[in-house]
Each structure stands twice: as structure tokens, then as C-alpha cells.
């Protein structure tokens, strides 16, 4: 067994995060428990329940008690299975219409956040801890969009948390930006269970909310991070390595906005050699916002 004293602070934090994601609430019992003895006791109890009971000795007919029909046992009625918890019982098409109506009804980012938090017609919300909405400010006219919340985002309730968020902060600082003076958000506001990819219906249900975020923020430039995000907005099946570093105009609710895609910080943590590619993308992004926003 590895002792906590043998772990570095980073290793210990990673281990605690792993346990939290797995749903572990307590690391130790207050009293030692012999699980083997518990198992043997449960098995003995089950075997005792299955053992045939001894039959009662036959009685003479005169002494045999007559059953009282009024007290006869009623047949057991099986209880209905529990209903699934918080599962939307509406078709995907109707859920998309509800999402579109809720998003279009919002007249500010604050109203949109309230509408998103009240929206309950997407299955992803049922398994997520948090609804992740945009953080920062729209006044900088710069928007950075990621794919979907990570486990750290879901736990902290904010986009780009954890190690990936710290790396993003360093990347932005390298081109003179801070997360407090730009807008950070995700395409999908709820973390899919097990970090799986969202399904096509789930993407369409979430689409009106991210498009309305962009329309209300009115950014002059978008930085799209990751394979999923680039494909979502560019409508391409290419990988991020084929889509990154190229300025493209995307249409959001009748408004054309220039966007450039780059590697997600999580990908850079996995493959640090690609940081040079991300740096080139950041320089292109900086040159554009310096020209278009700062003048």
C-alpha cells in the first residue's frame, strides 16, 4: 500500500480528483470493518433462506384445522418499477424547439444564463453536477470557446478549470490577454458522463444556447479550441490539425464573425510538442485582434 507521505502534492491532488470523479465520499471508515466476515454472514443467511423447511406432522382429520377463507393470504402484488429520474420524456425535435425558444427569449447574457439553468430537456444535464455558462466579460469583444466541460469544470462550475485552465491562462497571458477581460465558454454546457462525445441530438439541443451566447456577446473574433469545437463551427470532418491556424468566417444568427481554431490546452498537456503549433495560432489571433479591436 502506498502511503500519502510518499506522494508529491501534485500526485496527491490527482489521486483525490480521481476518487472524487469516481464518487468516493469517505476514504476511511471510523471503525475497521471485516468485509470477508460480512460476506460469509450474508452467504450463510442466503443459504439458510433457501433451505427447505421441515414439514409439519399430519394430524387426524378431526383435529385438522379448517382454513378461514376470510383470513386467507392475498396474492402479492408486484410494485411497479421506479420511474427513471429526471429523464426528459419528450422527442428530441421538441427539445430542440424548446431550447431555441428559451435562447431566443433571452435579451442579455444574464437572462440567457438563467434560461439555461432552468432548461431541463437535455439528458446531459441529468448526469452533470454543474451548468457551465460563459465566464469573464463580453466588453473585450474577444471570445474563446472550448468543446464541453471537463471533470474539473464540472466540479468547479466554471469553464477551463484545472490544469488545462492554468495552461490556457499562460497561453493567453503570452499574447497580452487575461481571462477576466475576455469571454470563455463551451459549446456544450454540461459534462457528458464519462467524458463521452455528445450525441447528435444532444448537440442540436445545445446549439441554440451557444449561438445565442455569441450573438449577445457580439465578439469581433473567436478562438475555437479543440477538434470538436472546430468541426462544430466550421462544419468540416477534418481533424484539428487540418483546421487550425486558418481564419474563416462563420455565420451566427445572421452575423458574420471571423474565427480561428487551435489545439485545446488538454491536448497540449498530452502532447507538449504541439505547443509550437498553438503558439503560431496565438500569434495570428493576437495580430488580428490588435488590428481589428485595438486599432
mmCIF file of C-alpha atoms in Angstrom:
data_model
loop_
_atom_site.group_PDB
_atom_site.id
_atom_site.type_symbol
_atom_site.label_atom_id
_atom_site.label_comp_id
_atom_site.label_asym_id
_atom_site.label_seq_id
_atom_site.Cartn_x
_atom_site.Cartn_y
_atom_site.Cartn_z
ATOM 1 C CA UNK A 1 0.000 0.000 0.000
ATOM 2 C CA UNK A 2 1.298 3.470 -0.889
ATOM 3 C CA UNK A 3 1.334 5.960 1.955
ATOM 4 C CA UNK A 4 0.153 9.540 1.380
ATOM 5 C CA UNK A 5 3.516 10.723 2.703
ATOM 6 C CA UNK A 6 5.201 9.027 -0.279
ATOM 7 C CA UNK A 7 3.244 11.122 -2.816
ATOM 8 C CA UNK A 8 4.089 14.577 -4.108
ATOM 9 C CA UNK A 9 1.432 17.304 -3.674
ATOM 10 C CA UNK A 10 0.586 17.056 -7.401
ATOM 11 C CA UNK A 11 0.229 13.258 -7.237
ATOM 12 C CA UNK A 12 -1.917 13.510 -4.106
ATOM 13 C CA UNK A 13 -4.177 16.119 -5.741
ATOM 14 C CA UNK A 14 -4.559 13.947 -8.831
ATOM 15 C CA UNK A 15 -5.440 10.946 -6.641
ATOM 16 C CA UNK A 16 -8.059 12.954 -4.744
ATOM 17 C CA UNK A 17 -9.564 14.188 -8.029
ATOM 18 C CA UNK A 18 -9.719 10.593 -9.253
ATOM 19 C CA UNK A 19 -11.581 9.485 -6.137
ATOM 20 C CA UNK A 20 -13.969 12.448 -6.403
ATOM 21 C CA UNK A 21 -14.783 11.624 -10.041
ATOM 22 C CA UNK A 22 -15.415 8.014 -9.017
ATOM 23 C CA UNK A 23 -17.956 9.149 -6.422
ATOM 24 C CA UNK A 24 -15.910 8.302 -3.319
ATOM 25 C CA UNK A 25 -17.155 10.333 -0.340
ATOM 26 C CA UNK A 26 -15.179 8.739 2.526
ATOM 27 C CA UNK A 27 -11.634 7.489 2.404
ATOM 28 C CA UNK A 28 -11.697 5.632 5.744
ATOM 29 C CA UNK A 29 -14.328 4.072 7.988
ATOM 30 C CA UNK A 30 -14.484 5.265 11.591
ATOM 31 C CA UNK A 31 -14.179 1.637 12.757
ATOM 32 C CA UNK A 32 -12.415 -1.227 10.994
ATOM 33 C CA UNK A 33 -14.792 -3.493 9.075
ATOM 34 C CA UNK A 34 -14.104 -7.132 8.253
ATOM 35 C CA UNK A 35 -15.617 -7.352 4.748
ATOM 36 C CA UNK A 36 -14.769 -11.057 4.463
ATOM 37 C CA UNK A 37 -16.770 -11.836 7.613
ATOM 38 C CA UNK A 38 -19.663 -9.709 6.294
ATOM 39 C CA UNK A 39 -19.644 -11.637 3.043
ATOM 40 C CA UNK A 40 -19.631 -15.022 4.802
ATOM 41 C CA UNK A 41 -22.523 -13.952 7.046
ATOM 42 C CA UNK A 42 -24.562 -12.771 4.046
ATOM 43 C CA UNK A 43 -23.884 -16.017 2.183
ATOM 44 C CA UNK A 44 -24.882 -18.108 5.202
ATOM 45 C CA UNK A 45 -28.100 -16.103 5.549
ATOM 46 C CA UNK A 46 -28.968 -16.645 1.881
ATOM 47 C CA UNK A 47 -28.284 -20.370 2.109
ATOM 48 C CA UNK A 48 -30.453 -20.596 5.222
ATOM 49 C CA UNK A 49 -33.304 -18.860 3.420
ATOM 50 C CA UNK A 50 -33.099 -21.375 0.547
ATOM 51 C CA UNK A 51 -33.023 -24.483 2.818
ATOM 52 C CA UNK A 52 -36.328 -26.474 2.768
ATOM 53 C CA UNK A 53 -38.420 -26.101 5.901
ATOM 54 C CA UNK A 54 -39.429 -29.325 7.793
ATOM 55 C CA UNK A 55 -42.983 -30.412 7.098
ATOM 56 C CA UNK A 56 -45.483 -30.489 9.964
ATOM 57 C CA UNK A 57 -46.693 -33.940 11.055
ATOM 58 C CA UNK A 58 -50.037 -34.999 9.652
ATOM 59 C CA UNK A 59 -52.957 -34.628 12.027
ATOM 60 C CA UNK A 60 -56.110 -36.713 12.211
ATOM 61 C CA UNK A 61 -58.914 -35.402 10.071
ATOM 62 C CA UNK A 62 -60.990 -34.414 13.116
ATOM 63 C CA UNK A 63 -58.173 -32.367 14.591
ATOM 64 C CA UNK A 64 -57.134 -30.706 11.333
ATOM 65 C CA UNK A 65 -57.851 -27.010 11.459
ATOM 66 C CA UNK A 66 -60.048 -25.660 8.733
ATOM 67 C CA UNK A 67 -58.658 -22.613 6.952
ATOM 68 C CA UNK A 68 -60.543 -19.384 7.390
ATOM 69 C CA UNK A 69 -61.200 -18.084 3.916
ATOM 70 C CA UNK A 70 -61.640 -14.588 5.289
ATOM 71 C CA UNK A 71 -58.074 -14.711 6.596
ATOM 72 C CA UNK A 72 -56.567 -16.302 3.506
ATOM 73 C CA UNK A 73 -53.412 -14.582 2.370
ATOM 74 C CA UNK A 74 -53.926 -12.266 -0.519
ATOM 75 C CA UNK A 75 -51.698 -12.764 -3.537
ATOM 76 C CA UNK A 76 -48.677 -10.479 -3.507
ATOM 77 C CA UNK A 77 -48.878 -7.600 -5.929
ATOM 78 C CA UNK A 78 -45.590 -6.634 -7.510
ATOM 79 C CA UNK A 79 -44.761 -2.983 -7.026
ATOM 80 C CA UNK A 80 -44.179 -1.024 -10.234
ATOM 81 C CA UNK A 81 -40.554 -0.332 -11.160
ATOM 82 C CA UNK A 82 -39.299 3.105 -10.159
ATOM 83 C CA UNK A 83 -39.581 5.711 -12.876
ATOM 84 C CA UNK A 84 -36.320 6.955 -14.349
ATOM 85 C CA UNK A 85 -35.131 10.041 -12.509
ATOM 86 C CA UNK A 86 -35.172 13.386 -14.317
ATOM 87 C CA UNK A 87 -35.360 11.838 -17.770
ATOM 88 C CA UNK A 88 -36.956 14.107 -20.362
ATOM 89 C CA UNK A 89 -39.983 12.367 -21.824
ATOM 90 C CA UNK A 90 -40.194 14.493 -24.956
ATOM 91 C CA UNK A 91 -38.939 13.865 -28.502
ATOM 92 C CA UNK A 92 -35.580 15.320 -29.484
ATOM 93 C CA UNK A 93 -37.224 17.605 -32.054
ATOM 94 C CA UNK A 94 -39.445 19.112 -29.387
ATOM 95 C CA UNK A 95 -36.460 19.540 -27.051
ATOM 96 C CA UNK A 96 -34.623 21.445 -29.790
ATOM 97 C CA UNK A 97 -37.639 23.725 -30.266
ATOM 98 C CA UNK A 98 -37.803 24.366 -26.535
ATOM 99 C CA UNK A 99 -34.085 25.189 -26.459
ATOM 100 C CA UNK A 100 -34.458 27.548 -29.408
ATOM 101 C CA UNK A 101 -37.399 29.326 -27.783
ATOM 102 C CA UNK A 102 -35.592 29.652 -24.433
ATOM 103 C CA UNK A 103 -32.426 31.002 -26.087
ATOM 104 C CA UNK A 104 -34.206 33.465 -28.381
ATOM 105 C CA UNK A 105 -36.245 34.818 -25.470
ATOM 106 C CA UNK A 106 -33.089 35.960 -23.643
ATOM 107 C CA UNK A 107 -32.158 39.606 -24.208
ATOM 108 C CA UNK A 108 -28.884 39.564 -22.268
ATOM 109 C CA UNK A 109 -26.214 37.118 -21.192
ATOM 110 C CA UNK A 110 -27.647 37.198 -17.672
ATOM 111 C CA UNK A 111 -31.094 36.232 -18.936
ATOM 112 C CA UNK A 112 -29.569 33.517 -21.102
ATOM 113 C CA UNK A 113 -27.735 32.049 -18.109
ATOM 114 C CA UNK A 114 -30.991 31.939 -16.150
ATOM 115 C CA UNK A 115 -32.773 30.283 -19.082
ATOM 116 C CA UNK A 116 -30.006 27.693 -19.470
ATOM 117 C CA UNK A 117 -30.002 26.824 -15.767
ATOM 118 C CA UNK A 118 -33.796 26.361 -15.858
ATOM 119 C CA UNK A 119 -33.727 24.258 -19.033
ATOM 120 C CA UNK A 120 -34.322 20.556 -18.295
ATOM 121 C CA UNK A 121 -34.933 18.926 -21.684
ATOM 122 C CA UNK A 122 -31.394 17.661 -22.285
ATOM 123 C CA UNK A 123 -30.283 14.329 -20.833
ATOM 124 C CA UNK A 124 -26.753 15.634 -20.295
ATOM 125 C CA UNK A 125 -27.990 17.912 -17.527
ATOM 126 C CA UNK A 126 -29.222 14.932 -15.510
ATOM 127 C CA UNK A 127 -25.747 13.448 -15.013
ATOM 128 C CA UNK A 128 -23.753 16.687 -14.650
ATOM 129 C CA UNK A 129 -23.055 18.485 -11.396
ATOM 130 C CA UNK A 130 -22.962 21.973 -12.889
ATOM 131 C CA UNK A 131 -24.342 24.008 -15.748
ATOM 132 C CA UNK A 132 -21.278 25.702 -17.231
ATOM 133 C CA UNK A 133 -22.006 29.150 -18.622
ATOM 134 C CA UNK A 134 -19.686 31.792 -20.032
ATOM 135 C CA UNK A 135 -17.299 33.499 -17.612
ATOM 136 C CA UNK A 136 -15.411 36.760 -17.963
ATOM 137 C CA UNK A 137 -16.736 39.758 -19.838
ATOM 138 C CA UNK A 138 -18.049 40.492 -23.326
ATOM 139 C CA UNK A 139 -16.647 44.017 -23.260
ATOM 140 C CA UNK A 140 -13.297 42.852 -24.596
ATOM 141 C CA UNK A 141 -15.045 41.693 -27.801
ATOM 142 C CA UNK A 142 -12.935 38.500 -27.733
ATOM 143 C CA UNK A 143 -14.435 35.071 -27.171
ATOM 144 C CA UNK A 144 -12.646 31.757 -26.534
ATOM 145 C CA UNK A 145 -14.767 28.632 -26.980
ATOM 146 C CA UNK A 146 -13.963 25.079 -25.929
ATOM 147 C CA UNK A 147 -15.822 21.821 -26.621
ATOM 148 C CA UNK A 148 -17.515 20.635 -23.428
ATOM 149 C CA UNK A 149 -16.844 20.801 -19.673
ATOM 150 C CA UNK A 150 -14.129 18.618 -18.207
ATOM 151 C CA UNK A 151 -14.344 16.921 -14.821
ATOM 152 C CA UNK A 152 -12.574 19.943 -13.295
ATOM 153 C CA UNK A 153 -15.031 22.345 -14.964
ATOM 154 C CA UNK A 154 -18.000 20.310 -13.737
ATOM 155 C CA UNK A 155 -16.621 20.216 -10.204
ATOM 156 C CA UNK A 156 -15.742 23.930 -10.020
ATOM 157 C CA UNK A 157 -18.696 25.207 -12.067
ATOM 158 C CA UNK A 158 -16.593 27.287 -14.470
ATOM 159 C CA UNK A 159 -15.090 26.763 -17.942
ATOM 160 C CA UNK A 160 -11.418 25.916 -18.383
ATOM 161 C CA UNK A 161 -10.640 24.857 -14.813
ATOM 162 C CA UNK A 162 -7.882 22.560 -13.561
ATOM 163 C CA UNK A 163 -4.528 22.034 -15.251
ATOM 164 C CA UNK A 164 -5.902 22.771 -18.716
ATOM 165 C CA UNK A 165 -7.257 26.077 -17.443
ATOM 166 C CA UNK A 166 -3.942 27.029 -15.891
ATOM 167 C CA UNK A 167 -2.187 26.337 -19.176
ATOM 168 C CA UNK A 168 -4.775 28.401 -21.052
ATOM 169 C CA UNK A 169 -4.141 31.301 -18.671
ATOM 170 C CA UNK A 170 -0.433 31.145 -19.538
ATOM 171 C CA UNK A 171 -1.203 30.959 -23.261
ATOM 172 C CA UNK A 172 -3.468 33.998 -23.081
ATOM 173 C CA UNK A 173 -1.013 35.943 -20.935
ATOM 174 C CA UNK A 174 1.665 35.334 -23.571
ATOM 175 C CA UNK A 175 -0.361 37.430 -26.041
ATOM 176 C CA UNK A 176 -1.443 40.041 -23.508
ATOM 177 C CA UNK A 177 -4.882 38.680 -22.565
ATOM 178 C CA UNK A 178 -6.414 37.770 -19.209
ATOM 179 C CA UNK A 179 -9.463 35.565 -18.675
ATOM 180 C CA UNK A 180 -11.154 38.404 -16.788
ATOM 181 C CA UNK A 181 -11.192 40.689 -19.841
ATOM 182 C CA UNK A 182 -12.426 38.167 -22.419
ATOM 183 C CA UNK A 183 -15.341 35.720 -22.562
ATOM 184 C CA UNK A 184 -14.700 31.995 -22.019
ATOM 185 C CA UNK A 185 -17.324 29.353 -22.730
ATOM 186 C CA UNK A 186 -18.022 25.866 -24.129
ATOM 187 C CA UNK A 187 -20.171 24.557 -26.975
ATOM 188 C CA UNK A 188 -21.841 22.055 -24.627
ATOM 189 C CA UNK A 189 -22.831 23.444 -21.191
ATOM 190 C CA UNK A 190 -22.983 20.070 -19.387
ATOM 191 C CA UNK A 191 -20.271 17.452 -18.990
ATOM 192 C CA UNK A 192 -21.252 14.201 -20.760
ATOM 193 C CA UNK A 193 -20.987 11.161 -18.468
ATOM 194 C CA UNK A 194 -17.560 9.539 -18.640
ATOM 195 C CA UNK A 195 -16.339 12.351 -20.920
ATOM 196 C CA UNK A 196 -18.019 10.638 -23.874
ATOM 197 C CA UNK A 197 -18.752 12.567 -27.040
ATOM 198 C CA UNK A 198 -22.219 14.160 -27.064
ATOM 199 C CA UNK A 199 -24.743 12.577 -29.416
ATOM 200 C CA UNK A 200 -26.101 14.366 -32.483
ATOM 201 C CA UNK A 201 -29.470 15.137 -30.791
ATOM 202 C CA UNK A 202 -27.656 16.464 -27.695
ATOM 203 C CA UNK A 203 -25.534 18.745 -29.869
ATOM 204 C CA UNK A 204 -28.611 20.128 -31.619
ATOM 205 C CA UNK A 205 -30.348 20.750 -28.290
ATOM 206 C CA UNK A 206 -27.317 22.725 -27.050
ATOM 207 C CA UNK A 207 -26.733 24.600 -30.327
ATOM 208 C CA UNK A 208 -29.263 27.438 -29.762
ATOM 209 C CA UNK A 209 -27.664 28.340 -26.426
ATOM 210 C CA UNK A 210 -24.084 28.671 -27.694
ATOM 211 C CA UNK A 211 -25.204 30.564 -30.786
ATOM 212 C CA UNK A 212 -27.252 32.947 -28.642
ATOM 213 C CA UNK A 213 -24.242 33.465 -26.346
ATOM 214 C CA UNK A 214 -22.162 34.529 -29.327
ATOM 215 C CA UNK A 215 -24.911 36.762 -30.730
ATOM 216 C CA UNK A 216 -25.395 38.557 -27.396
ATOM 217 C CA UNK A 217 -21.647 38.926 -26.728
ATOM 218 C CA UNK A 218 -21.016 40.366 -30.223
ATOM 219 C CA UNK A 219 -17.333 39.380 -30.374
ATOM 220 C CA UNK A 220 -15.083 40.609 -33.145
ATOM 221 C CA UNK A 221 -13.006 37.427 -33.091
ATOM 222 C CA UNK A 222 -13.437 33.831 -31.968
ATOM 223 C CA UNK A 223 -10.715 31.451 -30.828
ATOM 224 C CA UNK A 224 -12.004 27.894 -31.179
ATOM 225 C CA UNK A 225 -10.137 25.300 -29.122
ATOM 226 C CA UNK A 226 -10.142 21.600 -29.897
ATOM 227 C CA UNK A 227 -11.251 19.177 -32.567
ATOM 228 C CA UNK A 228 -14.938 19.099 -31.592
ATOM 229 C CA UNK A 229 -15.257 22.894 -31.447
ATOM 230 C CA UNK A 230 -13.612 23.469 -34.824
ATOM 231 C CA UNK A 231 -15.769 20.835 -36.519
ATOM 232 C CA UNK A 232 -18.895 22.203 -34.867
ATOM 233 C CA UNK A 233 -18.461 25.726 -36.220
ATOM 234 C CA UNK A 234 -16.629 25.025 -39.485
ATOM 235 C CA UNK A 235 -18.902 22.153 -40.499
ATOM 236 C CA UNK A 236 -15.927 20.026 -41.505
ATOM 237 C CA UNK A 237 -14.923 16.441 -40.791
ATOM 238 C CA UNK A 238 -11.190 17.282 -40.787
ATOM 239 C CA UNK A 239 -9.119 16.965 -37.645
ATOM 240 C CA UNK A 240 -7.912 19.965 -35.707
ATOM 241 C CA UNK A 241 -4.515 19.682 -37.402
ATOM 242 C CA UNK A 242 -6.190 20.321 -40.746
ATOM 243 C CA UNK A 243 -8.442 23.097 -39.445
ATOM 244 C CA UNK A 244 -6.126 25.048 -37.140
ATOM 245 C CA UNK A 245 -4.341 28.274 -37.999
ATOM 246 C CA UNK A 246 -6.746 29.364 -40.745
ATOM 247 C CA UNK A 247 -9.088 32.328 -40.427
ATOM 248 C CA UNK A 248 -12.615 31.519 -41.522
ATOM 249 C CA UNK A 249 -15.832 33.488 -41.415
ATOM 250 C CA UNK A 250 -18.718 31.763 -39.668
ATOM 251 C CA UNK A 251 -22.347 32.861 -39.689
ATOM 252 C CA UNK A 252 -24.045 33.089 -36.303
ATOM 253 C CA UNK A 253 -27.712 34.102 -36.421
ATOM 254 C CA UNK A 254 -27.187 36.327 -39.438
ATOM 255 C CA UNK A 255 -23.906 37.841 -38.250
ATOM 256 C CA UNK A 256 -20.540 37.000 -39.770
ATOM 257 C CA UNK A 257 -17.672 36.584 -37.319
ATOM 258 C CA UNK A 258 -14.025 35.711 -38.089
ATOM 259 C CA UNK A 259 -12.772 32.641 -36.250
ATOM 260 C CA UNK A 260 -9.524 30.725 -35.965
ATOM 261 C CA UNK A 261 -9.087 27.243 -34.496
ATOM 262 C CA UNK A 262 -6.220 25.909 -32.409
ATOM 263 C CA UNK A 263 -5.321 22.980 -30.178
ATOM 264 C CA UNK A 264 -7.061 22.612 -26.847
ATOM 265 C CA UNK A 265 -4.830 23.030 -23.761
ATOM 266 C CA UNK A 266 -5.647 19.452 -22.711
ATOM 267 C CA UNK A 267 -4.189 18.211 -25.996
ATOM 268 C CA UNK A 268 -1.050 20.229 -25.330
ATOM 269 C CA UNK A 269 -0.696 18.640 -21.895
ATOM 270 C CA UNK A 270 -0.849 15.246 -23.585
ATOM 271 C CA UNK A 271 1.468 16.152 -26.464
ATOM 272 C CA UNK A 272 3.655 19.140 -25.462
ATOM 273 C CA UNK A 273 5.493 19.010 -28.802
ATOM 274 C CA UNK A 274 2.416 20.632 -30.388
ATOM 275 C CA UNK A 275 2.815 23.789 -28.315
ATOM 276 C CA UNK A 276 4.748 25.361 -31.183
ATOM 277 C CA UNK A 277 1.700 24.955 -33.415
ATOM 278 C CA UNK A 278 -0.560 26.515 -30.798
ATOM 279 C CA UNK A 279 1.894 29.405 -30.381
ATOM 280 C CA UNK A 280 1.704 30.191 -34.099
ATOM 281 C CA UNK A 281 -2.094 30.196 -33.862
ATOM 282 C CA UNK A 282 -1.996 32.519 -30.864
ATOM 283 C CA UNK A 283 0.266 34.953 -32.699
ATOM 284 C CA UNK A 284 -2.167 35.013 -35.632
ATOM 285 C CA UNK A 285 -5.029 35.599 -33.198
ATOM 286 C CA UNK A 286 -3.140 38.429 -31.475
ATOM 287 C CA UNK A 287 -2.321 40.142 -34.787
ATOM 288 C CA UNK A 288 -5.985 40.045 -35.781
ATOM 289 C CA UNK A 289 -7.368 41.465 -32.536
ATOM 290 C CA UNK A 290 -4.644 44.106 -32.437
ATOM 291 C CA UNK A 291 -5.694 45.248 -35.912
ATOM 292 C CA UNK A 292 -9.463 44.889 -35.586
ATOM 293 C CA UNK A 293 -10.129 45.691 -31.938
ATOM 294 C CA UNK A 294 -7.266 47.783 -30.665
ATOM 295 C CA UNK A 295 -6.866 49.560 -33.996
#
